[in-house]
Amino acid sequence: MPATVKAVLISLLVASPALVFWAWLVILPARFTLLCPDGCWCSAGGDKIDCTNSSLDNIPVIFHKDARSLTLDSNNLTYLKKDAFLSSGLARLETLSIDKCGIVGVEPGALNGLTLLVQLSLMSNMIREIKARTFGNMSCLKRLYLGYNVIENLEPDSFLGLSDLEYLHMNENNIKYIHPELFIHSPNLELLSLGSNQQLEIPTDSHFINSRSLKSLFMENCSVTSISMKTFAKVAGLKLLDLSANCLRDIDTNVLVSLPQLSAFYLHRNPLQCDCQLLETWRRCKARNIETASGPDAPVCDAPSEVKGLWWAVLQRSQCSQGHIAYHGDYSNIKYNQTDDTYMNEYENYMKLIKYVQGPVHVVLFIFGFTGNLVLLVIIICNKEMRTVANMYILNLAVSDIITLTVNLPVNHAYLMSGSWKQGLFLCKFFAFSRSLSVGLSAYSVAVLSIQRYNVTVNPLHIRLFSPATCRVTMAAICGVWIVASVFALPSALSMHADMYCSHYDSQNYYTKVVVFELLVACILPLCVIVFSYIMTARHLVKSSLPISQQVQHPQENTRRSIAKIVLGLSFVFVISYGPYHIIWTYINLADFPEKRELFYTYSVSTCLLVFNSCFNPVALCCTSLAFRKHFKRYIMCCHRRNAPNTNFELTGST
């Protein structure tokens, strides 16, 4: 069996698991596209369905059973009747959003069948009341969003059955009264948002709500005028209390006594009376290191007149005598300094890095990379002695580098700088496809070059310039590289979705598999082929006992050494350019978000290395090939000579 055929067959055998993986990645989104309801979008993995603004007036019954997330926003679902979802085939649904649909009522039992639902959003509708047992036995529901409705009444059993509820958002409603035992059936409730319910009654002579598990309570802009120790007596585990933008003038100092675990107490945008009573509250907050400011907002005094508009920390320059407060010293210079937001600072620094460092670096890389690869194309196309088998693969590599520099690099940088995608779904998918295609072309071209190097070593007597036979074989191999790279780039394109952003986040579960697939086929497998080819070459050289004839030994040895140096140089560039990027990107997609923050800069460097690859390839050829070096000097330094280079030096008639 010919050596090249043998190497190709072994490479295909090694790649067979990747081919099976690819088939699954392509068939899966095709299947879910066929099952997707009319007017809806289904993610590549089938776990997300988006039917936003699809003019639906009832719940479709043709959803596939694998759906985990369903969005029905901005439709005509004005009333949810009992068993509305029972026949929809959504038994495994975990997230449901029905926002901005003009819903006026939800009948008890309307959500029957959604027993695994974890998150439900009914925001921005016209719901007036939550009837008893509206949510049935949805024991898995953890997050419920009911904000921006017109809810007035909440019956004592409105949330009966929500035994695992953790987050409840009811801001921007018309709630007037909340029964103190409303949440007794939700023992795991941790966050309650009641902001902008300006008619809500807050008692001072009895407890407001009974929820021992509650950790965060948001009641901003609720027209609260006073609170007492009894108000929050049954939420002793509270750690965050937001009473900003209310009508509080005085704060009962015993409120903090009833909240021993409180660590954040937001009071900004209240008409605070900075008197002796508030002084005691301020001292207790300071002694317990309770945070009282949120971002740029901090509590400000409204009275007395000498401290009006000043941060309430001016109370440290005050003294009380017989119930009267007096300020002394240079209290007017006490200013609030906003605490740094670490994450936002990291993000801002990252964007500065992209704008002021990565941007100029990309410009330099574009100029040098495009010039180098363009000259490389001219050298191979315009010089007959350079049109060799190996150089055709190098030409193909230069084409992939030019695609990276002229298409992927500008589009990617413009997208990062703008922060949004406005070019539509087709261009979003095409951009993802082009990016994966260029990576695949580079990887597979280097892999094929390594096989070519093995072939030159095993069949030294067949080294020659292009003949019709070698031309056909080489063109077939290059076409094969393009076909394989195009086919393997499809899953990345299928995973993308364009809304405000061109991203894979709507298909994250599927895309995680795509990332692993790309690590396998664009990094590990090509590297295995390269290493395998080198091992086979070394093995052949060790076992070979037939001396090469004197007539052909010298030029063939030069050729073999030249190809070896070129392949080694390009392989080294491939490893340092693609290895870090694929490893870091795979880690980012498999790790949790808090860990991802630390990789902002590392990922940015790895993307630069990815672009560096397009500049390194011409440099590697100049360093490893005398023929290419002479031609580069000729074209770049404008050293034109009428006589062509000697066709006997390295790479002529062979590579």
XYZ file of C-alpha atoms in Angstrom:
655
model
C 0.000 0.000 0.000
C 1.448 3.454 -0.896
C 2.792 5.367 2.090
C 0.544 8.392 1.555
C -2.590 6.253 1.285
C -1.564 4.392 4.412
C -1.046 7.640 6.340
C -4.397 9.037 5.143
C -6.276 5.857 6.098
C -4.736 5.829 9.566
C -5.625 9.532 9.964
C -9.231 8.799 8.973
C -9.357 5.938 11.459
C -8.136 8.245 14.221
C -10.684 10.888 13.151
C -13.660 8.499 13.004
C -14.936 9.371 16.530
C -14.861 13.044 15.535
C -16.901 12.237 12.417
C -19.539 10.508 14.544
C -19.521 13.480 16.936
C -19.942 15.865 13.982
C -22.862 13.873 12.562
C -24.640 14.088 15.895
C -23.979 17.852 16.162
C -25.440 18.469 12.690
C -28.405 16.086 12.845
C -29.515 17.382 16.253
C -30.282 21.012 15.197
C -31.797 19.795 11.912
C -34.212 17.615 13.871
C -35.258 20.436 16.182
C -35.663 22.855 13.285
C -38.254 20.504 11.770
C -40.090 20.226 15.106
C -40.055 23.973 15.780
C -43.515 25.656 15.714
C -44.222 28.154 12.946
C -43.026 31.651 13.782
C -40.712 30.417 16.533
C -36.961 29.977 16.831
C -35.495 26.792 18.306
C -31.945 26.515 19.568
C -29.525 24.085 17.967
C -29.690 21.811 20.990
C -33.490 21.946 21.123
C -33.503 23.111 24.737
C -34.680 26.681 24.005
C -37.729 27.869 22.067
C -38.375 31.562 21.401
C -41.839 32.502 20.119
C -41.556 36.226 20.841
C -43.921 38.423 18.824
C -45.434 35.478 16.931
C -49.091 36.654 17.156
C -50.065 33.582 19.195
C -53.502 33.671 20.838
C -53.195 30.240 22.455
C -50.481 27.817 23.521
C -49.215 25.686 20.582
C -49.488 21.934 21.087
C -46.583 20.874 18.856
C -43.649 21.635 21.127
C -41.046 18.894 21.359
C -40.537 17.176 24.684
C -36.841 18.132 25.021
C -37.551 21.861 25.464
C -36.202 23.327 28.704
C -36.849 27.033 28.075
C -39.835 28.678 26.364
C -40.325 32.386 25.623
C -43.820 33.553 24.641
C -43.320 37.310 25.098
C -45.306 39.926 23.151
C -48.118 37.659 21.961
C -51.918 37.812 22.332
C -52.295 35.420 25.269
C -54.735 37.607 27.189
C -56.018 34.905 29.568
C -54.445 31.667 30.757
C -57.151 29.062 31.258
C -56.930 25.907 33.320
C -54.691 23.205 31.819
C -53.427 25.648 29.166
C -50.085 23.823 29.025
C -51.255 20.287 29.784
C -51.295 19.118 26.145
C -48.292 21.138 24.950
C -45.742 18.376 25.546
C -43.622 20.569 27.820
C -43.325 18.233 30.781
C -39.573 18.911 31.073
C -39.822 22.704 30.819
C -37.691 24.563 33.376
C -37.994 28.229 32.306
C -41.135 29.961 31.017
C -41.532 33.630 30.078
C -44.907 35.152 29.111
C -44.139 38.871 29.374
C -45.929 41.732 27.595
C -48.890 39.641 26.427
C -51.696 41.705 27.968
C -52.682 38.873 30.334
C -55.543 39.974 32.577
C -55.881 36.783 34.581
C -54.340 33.425 35.347
C -56.849 30.728 36.208
C -55.851 28.322 39.015
C -54.392 25.219 37.396
C -53.385 27.059 34.212
C -49.835 25.823 34.657
C -50.737 22.203 35.313
C -48.255 19.800 33.771
C -45.246 22.072 34.290
C -44.115 20.248 37.404
C -40.390 20.748 36.708
C -40.639 24.503 36.125
C -37.884 26.401 37.946
C -38.443 29.954 36.669
C -41.674 31.696 35.638
C -41.983 35.259 34.367
C -45.352 37.003 33.915
C -44.033 40.567 33.882
C -45.522 43.605 32.134
C -49.055 42.246 31.839
C -52.429 43.387 33.224
C -52.844 40.842 36.035
C -54.968 42.272 38.867
C -55.021 39.434 41.379
C -53.327 36.184 42.229
C -56.008 33.731 43.242
C -55.567 30.912 45.730
C -53.675 27.893 44.330
C -52.931 29.727 41.087
C -49.599 27.946 40.858
C -50.884 24.518 41.874
C -48.241 22.094 43.071
C -45.238 23.671 41.371
C -42.883 22.483 44.064
C -39.764 22.986 41.888
C -40.390 26.680 41.148
C -37.563 28.805 42.557
C -37.917 32.155 40.771
C -41.229 33.943 40.135
C -41.425 37.320 38.367
C -44.715 39.236 38.630
C -43.431 42.795 38.287
C -45.014 45.568 36.213
C -48.585 44.336 36.548
C -51.565 45.919 38.317
C -51.850 43.389 41.142
C -53.920 44.748 44.013
C -54.893 41.718 46.054
C -52.894 38.753 47.270
C -54.952 36.075 48.977
C -53.406 34.170 51.916
C -53.070 31.061 49.737
C -51.883 32.844 46.578
C -48.506 31.110 46.720
C -49.640 27.825 48.194
C -47.699 24.968 46.640
C -44.520 26.961 46.009
C -42.571 25.122 48.671
C -39.189 25.690 46.999
C -39.650 29.363 46.049
C -36.464 31.411 46.569
C -36.901 34.647 44.595
C -40.158 36.597 44.220
C -40.333 39.870 42.268
C -43.543 41.928 42.547
C -42.215 45.441 41.963
C -44.242 48.079 40.075
C -47.722 46.863 41.056
C -50.652 48.341 42.992
C -50.375 46.073 46.032
C -52.085 47.621 49.047
C -51.844 44.895 51.633
C -49.833 41.736 52.193
C -51.113 39.168 54.646
C -48.405 38.600 57.303
C -48.551 34.821 56.770
C -48.577 34.989 52.955
C -45.201 33.282 52.658
C -45.605 30.705 55.395
C -45.825 27.977 52.724
C -42.531 29.082 51.123
C -39.919 28.210 53.762
C -36.992 28.751 51.368
C -37.820 32.309 50.268
C -34.595 34.348 50.199
C -35.377 37.437 48.112
C -38.549 39.524 47.965
C -38.836 42.602 45.745
C -41.781 44.934 46.403
C -40.360 48.159 44.995
C -42.636 50.906 43.641
C -45.830 49.622 45.282
C -46.730 53.074 46.539
C -50.025 52.077 48.167
C -48.501 49.280 50.237
C -49.274 49.502 53.953
C -46.302 48.928 56.272
C -47.412 48.306 59.885
C -45.458 49.650 62.854
C -47.481 47.986 65.624
C -47.211 44.429 64.227
C -44.941 42.405 61.974
C -44.993 43.061 58.231
C -44.384 39.530 56.947
C -43.363 36.220 58.468
C -40.432 34.651 56.629
C -37.547 33.316 58.687
C -35.529 32.393 55.592
C -35.721 35.834 53.924
C -32.281 37.341 53.259
C -33.034 40.317 50.965
C -36.036 42.661 51.047
C -36.398 45.450 48.472
C -39.009 48.113 49.282
C -37.694 51.160 47.451
C -40.195 53.850 46.392
C -43.092 52.492 48.456
C -43.996 55.755 50.241
C -42.947 54.265 53.599
C -43.139 56.958 56.290
C -42.122 55.030 59.413
C -40.885 51.656 60.619
C -40.436 50.127 64.049
C -38.790 47.196 65.776
C -41.974 45.150 65.330
C -42.138 45.763 61.561
C -39.335 43.325 60.782
C -39.528 41.148 63.889
C -40.404 38.015 61.870
C -37.610 38.442 59.294
C -34.703 38.282 61.721
C -32.453 36.568 59.162
C -32.550 39.605 56.860
C -29.135 40.622 55.498
C -30.174 43.310 52.999
C -32.954 45.847 53.476
C -33.559 48.463 50.785
C -35.796 51.345 51.892
C -34.451 53.921 49.457
C -36.655 56.558 47.790
C -39.295 56.521 50.528
C -40.571 59.162 52.952
C -38.561 58.226 56.021
C -37.449 61.112 58.216
C -36.503 59.181 61.342
C -35.302 55.615 61.849
C -36.209 53.812 65.055
C -32.850 52.697 66.485
C -34.439 49.449 67.667
C -34.984 48.384 64.039
C -31.338 47.331 63.914
C -31.779 45.387 67.151
C -34.467 43.249 65.514
C -32.177 42.568 62.539
C -28.980 41.086 64.034
C -27.671 39.742 60.691
C -28.224 42.906 58.656
C -25.192 43.848 56.535
C -26.746 46.284 54.018
C -29.308 48.998 54.883
C -30.041 51.338 51.959
C -31.618 54.680 52.898
C -30.668 57.030 50.056
C -33.294 59.403 48.604
C -35.169 59.723 51.888
C -35.814 63.141 53.555
C -33.707 62.184 56.568
C -33.821 64.369 59.668
C -30.199 64.253 60.840
C -31.053 64.661 64.508
C -30.126 62.883 67.729
C -32.249 59.820 66.945
C -30.657 59.359 63.525
C -27.229 59.895 65.096
C -27.740 56.762 67.192
C -28.838 54.826 64.094
C -25.755 56.011 62.200
C -23.468 54.976 65.076
C -24.972 51.496 65.188
C -24.580 51.090 61.428
C -20.951 52.167 61.667
C -20.238 49.932 64.673
C -21.669 46.895 62.894
C -20.063 47.856 59.561
C -23.458 47.914 57.841
C -23.327 49.140 54.256
C -25.666 52.112 53.746
C -24.810 53.185 50.194
C -25.580 51.499 46.906
C -23.190 52.399 44.112
C -23.221 56.176 43.617
C -26.163 56.667 45.994
C -25.740 57.377 49.707
C -28.041 58.663 52.490
C -28.224 62.471 52.511
C -29.528 64.808 55.209
C -32.629 66.865 54.444
C -32.595 68.734 57.757
C -31.438 70.701 59.719
C -30.657 73.377 57.192
C -26.898 73.601 57.882
C -26.353 70.001 56.724
C -29.031 69.781 54.052
C -27.749 67.919 51.004
C -24.723 66.526 52.846
C -23.864 62.862 53.295
C -25.256 61.614 56.590
C -21.711 60.770 57.750
C -21.582 64.426 58.873
C -23.277 63.061 62.001
C -19.801 62.081 63.205
C -19.158 65.816 63.701
C -22.239 66.343 65.872
C -23.104 66.374 69.556
C -26.459 65.941 71.251
C -27.515 67.834 74.342
C -30.991 67.561 75.816
C -32.385 66.306 72.533
C -30.788 69.038 70.449
C -28.053 68.365 67.916
C -25.166 70.704 67.122
C -22.580 70.330 64.357
C -18.968 71.429 64.763
C -15.699 71.348 62.856
C -15.248 71.198 59.096
C -18.202 68.857 58.531
C -19.060 70.366 55.128
C -15.992 68.723 53.577
C -17.084 65.206 54.488
C -17.836 63.669 51.108
C -19.064 60.269 50.036
C -16.548 58.311 47.971
C -18.187 55.618 45.914
C -16.910 52.140 46.639
C -15.283 50.608 43.602
C -17.251 47.995 41.732
C -14.531 45.416 41.176
C -16.288 43.566 38.416
C -17.249 46.702 36.493
C -13.719 48.036 36.851
C -12.367 44.770 35.478
C -14.775 44.964 32.560
C -13.907 48.613 31.851
C -10.206 47.805 31.972
C -10.821 44.902 29.619
C -12.617 47.174 27.137
C -9.750 49.680 27.394
C -7.366 46.838 26.641
C -9.376 45.987 23.514
C -9.574 49.609 22.395
C -6.112 50.951 23.174
C -3.914 47.842 23.117
C -5.563 45.011 21.224
C -6.898 47.357 18.523
C -3.486 48.779 17.520
C -1.955 45.295 17.798
C -4.592 43.984 15.385
C -3.842 46.819 12.947
C -0.130 45.972 12.988
C -0.885 42.268 12.596
C -3.219 42.993 9.699
C -0.605 45.059 7.844
C 2.254 42.609 8.330
C 0.148 39.466 7.973
C -1.708 40.587 4.866
C 1.494 41.838 3.212
C 3.429 38.674 4.064
C 0.741 36.284 2.862
C 0.067 38.317 -0.277
C 3.773 38.213 -1.164
C 3.715 34.482 -0.432
C 0.896 34.008 -2.948
C 2.774 36.052 -5.559
C 5.969 34.023 -5.007
C 4.231 30.694 -5.579
C 1.979 31.807 -8.435
C 4.498 33.888 -10.408
C 7.552 31.630 -10.104
C 7.320 28.326 -11.932
C 10.082 26.679 -9.910
C 8.068 27.352 -6.710
C 4.945 25.560 -7.957
C 5.663 22.335 -6.138
C 3.451 19.896 -4.275
C 4.277 21.113 -0.774
C 4.095 24.753 -1.866
C 0.507 24.236 -3.028
C -0.418 23.349 0.547
C 1.496 26.406 1.744
C -0.459 28.504 -0.769
C -3.672 27.072 0.667
C -2.434 28.004 4.141
C -1.808 31.577 2.956
C -5.370 31.786 1.605
C -6.787 30.764 4.996
C -4.591 33.383 6.692
C -5.885 36.085 4.340
C -9.478 35.059 5.147
C -8.683 35.446 8.845
C -7.092 38.868 8.372
C -9.594 40.385 5.920
C -12.879 38.903 7.168
C -12.688 37.557 10.701
C -10.338 40.087 12.303
C -12.125 43.339 11.238
C -15.627 41.981 11.898
C -14.692 40.590 15.306
C -12.992 43.807 16.430
C -15.862 46.001 15.179
C -18.347 43.776 17.015
C -16.375 44.005 20.273
C -16.146 47.787 20.022
C -19.828 48.356 19.163
C -21.120 45.965 21.826
C -24.087 44.836 19.711
C -24.886 43.003 16.481
C -27.107 44.691 13.879
C -26.237 42.684 10.768
C -28.866 39.961 11.094
C -28.917 36.203 11.598
C -27.386 35.162 8.265
C -24.242 37.282 8.653
C -23.971 36.197 12.283
C -23.904 32.546 11.252
C -21.622 33.298 8.300
C -19.167 35.079 10.598
C -19.083 32.080 12.952
C -18.684 29.738 9.983
C -15.858 31.814 8.473
C -14.010 31.933 11.783
C -14.150 28.167 12.265
C -13.378 27.587 8.573
C -10.134 29.581 8.660
C -9.014 27.788 11.826
C -9.751 24.428 10.202
C -7.976 25.346 6.961
C -4.809 26.287 8.838
C -4.866 23.195 11.033
C -5.577 20.705 8.240
C -3.119 22.321 5.811
C -0.292 21.846 8.321
C -1.470 18.275 8.967
C -1.492 17.473 5.228
C 1.959 19.037 4.899
C 3.239 16.665 7.576
C 1.807 13.728 5.601
C 3.496 15.139 2.471
C 6.773 15.276 4.350
C 6.361 11.603 5.295
C 5.648 10.776 1.646
C 8.813 12.581 0.487
C 10.844 10.615 3.013
C 9.377 7.245 2.065
C 9.401 7.832 -1.722
C 12.493 9.975 -2.399
C 12.773 8.852 -6.019
C 9.313 10.208 -6.822
C 10.148 13.806 -5.835
C 9.485 16.077 -8.766
C 7.760 19.207 -9.996
C 4.102 19.234 -10.852
C 3.022 16.627 -13.330
C -0.590 16.056 -14.376
C -0.836 13.138 -11.951
C 0.647 14.952 -8.946
C -1.402 18.032 -9.807
C -4.625 16.034 -9.639
C -3.668 14.393 -6.356
C -2.600 17.699 -4.797
C -5.715 19.547 -5.938
C -7.861 16.705 -4.636
C -6.102 16.917 -1.268
C -6.564 20.697 -1.087
C -10.242 20.354 -2.026
C -10.503 17.718 0.677
C -9.031 20.157 3.204
C -11.643 22.779 2.243
C -14.488 20.267 2.362
C -13.455 18.884 5.750
C -12.891 22.389 7.184
C -16.281 23.565 5.837
C -18.112 20.522 7.139
C -16.509 20.779 10.576
C -17.343 24.524 10.722
C -21.092 23.885 10.398
C -21.822 23.134 14.097
C -20.361 26.493 15.146
C -22.618 28.327 12.681
C -25.666 26.306 13.743
C -25.125 27.257 17.396
C -25.254 31.027 16.780
C -28.314 33.205 17.239
C -28.627 36.921 16.478
C -30.870 39.096 18.572
C -29.151 42.070 20.161
C -25.927 40.093 20.097
C -24.423 37.518 17.789
C -23.808 34.826 20.352
C -24.229 31.203 21.309
C -25.764 31.899 24.728
C -29.240 30.869 23.612
C -27.752 27.471 22.742
C -25.217 27.218 25.549
C -25.689 23.514 26.260
C -25.261 22.690 22.579
C -22.404 25.152 22.131
C -20.449 23.597 25.001
C -20.412 20.382 22.968
C -19.375 22.388 19.881
C -16.421 23.858 21.791
C -15.285 20.388 22.843
C -15.737 19.230 19.231
C -13.609 22.115 17.906
C -10.906 21.390 20.478
C -10.897 17.817 19.204
C -10.968 18.398 15.432
C -9.084 21.712 15.128
C -6.391 21.162 17.729
C -5.967 17.641 19.092
C -6.539 15.612 15.894
C -4.296 17.748 13.624
C -1.632 17.637 16.308
C -1.977 13.848 16.483
C -1.595 13.618 12.684
C 1.524 15.813 12.806
C 3.092 13.821 15.646
C 2.135 10.522 13.998
C 3.685 11.626 10.691
C 6.911 12.588 12.436
C 7.027 9.257 14.272
C 6.426 7.320 11.038
C 9.092 9.381 9.274
C 11.633 8.759 12.025
C 10.744 5.067 12.076
C 11.278 4.786 8.330
C 14.624 6.595 8.470
C 15.834 4.315 11.264
C 14.740 1.133 9.478
C 15.861 2.176 5.992
C 18.989 0.299 4.925
C 18.944 0.984 1.191
C 21.429 3.766 0.351
C 20.337 6.431 -2.056
C 22.308 6.460 -5.271
C 25.071 9.015 -5.633
C 23.335 10.634 -8.590
C 20.297 11.707 -6.600
C 21.462 11.713 -2.996
C 22.492 15.349 -2.561
C 19.452 17.183 -4.029
C 17.009 14.723 -2.433
C 18.614 15.094 0.981
C 18.390 18.886 0.642
C 14.739 18.576 -0.312
C 13.877 16.279 2.572
C 15.665 18.485 5.075
C 13.946 21.571 3.680
C 10.473 20.045 3.909
C 11.266 18.808 7.405
C 12.293 22.289 8.550
C 9.241 23.918 6.969
C 6.782 21.436 8.484
C 8.513 21.679 11.862
C 8.353 25.484 11.768
C 4.684 25.582 10.735
C 3.821 22.908 13.306
C 5.485 24.945 16.043
C 3.530 28.037 14.973
C 0.327 25.972 14.921
C 0.841 24.680 18.479
C 1.681 28.042 20.096
C -1.096 29.860 18.183
C -4.034 27.475 18.414
C -3.271 25.463 21.537
C -3.723 28.244 24.163
C -6.851 29.625 22.467
C -8.684 26.292 22.276
C -7.707 25.268 25.812
C -8.729 28.610 27.378
C -11.962 28.880 25.359
C -12.929 25.331 26.318
C -12.227 26.077 29.971
C -14.274 29.298 29.864
C -17.299 27.467 28.481
C -17.052 24.645 31.007
C -16.247 26.777 34.076
C -18.576 28.864 36.244
C -18.902 32.594 35.611
C -16.955 33.801 38.696
C -13.938 31.889 37.434
C -14.288 33.389 33.963
C -13.512 36.924 35.209
C -9.920 35.963 35.863
C -9.546 34.894 32.227
C -10.403 38.240 30.583
C -6.795 39.129 29.844
C -5.580 35.578 29.248
C -8.308 35.060 26.663
C -7.453 38.382 25.002
C -3.805 37.313 24.690
C -4.849 33.932 23.269
C -6.987 35.622 20.579
C -3.983 37.756 19.635
C -1.911 34.571 19.336
C -4.614 33.209 17.047
C -4.172 36.219 14.775
C -0.385 36.050 15.185
C -0.572 32.684 13.425
C -1.453 34.449 10.183
C 1.728 36.551 10.492
C 3.958 33.774 11.793
C 3.501 31.473 8.806
C 5.373 33.696 6.278
C 8.041 34.368 8.929
C 8.417 30.637 9.600
C 8.877 29.998 5.875
C 11.563 32.692 5.647
C 13.396 31.190 8.614
C 13.275 27.600 7.348
C 13.550 27.923 3.555
C 16.369 29.600 1.631
C 14.236 29.681 -1.532
C 11.362 31.531 0.129
C 13.804 33.834 1.898
C 15.415 34.879 -1.382
C 12.075 35.469 -3.061
C 10.773 37.474 -0.084
C 13.841 39.705 -0.283
C 13.304 40.089 -3.988
C 9.653 41.197 -3.724
C 9.611 43.056 -0.432
C 12.952 44.852 -0.858
C 12.208 45.411 -4.570
C 15.432 43.611 -5.535
C 14.179 42.531 -8.942
C 16.490 40.406 -10.969
C 15.976 39.138 -14.449
C 17.487 35.755 -13.763
C 15.322 33.371 -11.799
C 16.816 31.670 -8.766
C 18.747 28.484 -9.362
C 16.294 25.629 -9.512
C 18.709 23.263 -7.846
C 18.620 24.780 -4.387
C 16.249 23.553 -1.745
C 12.552 23.120 -2.427
C 12.954 23.205 -6.213
C 11.248 20.425 -8.015
C 10.231 18.827 -4.765
C 8.169 20.735 -2.317
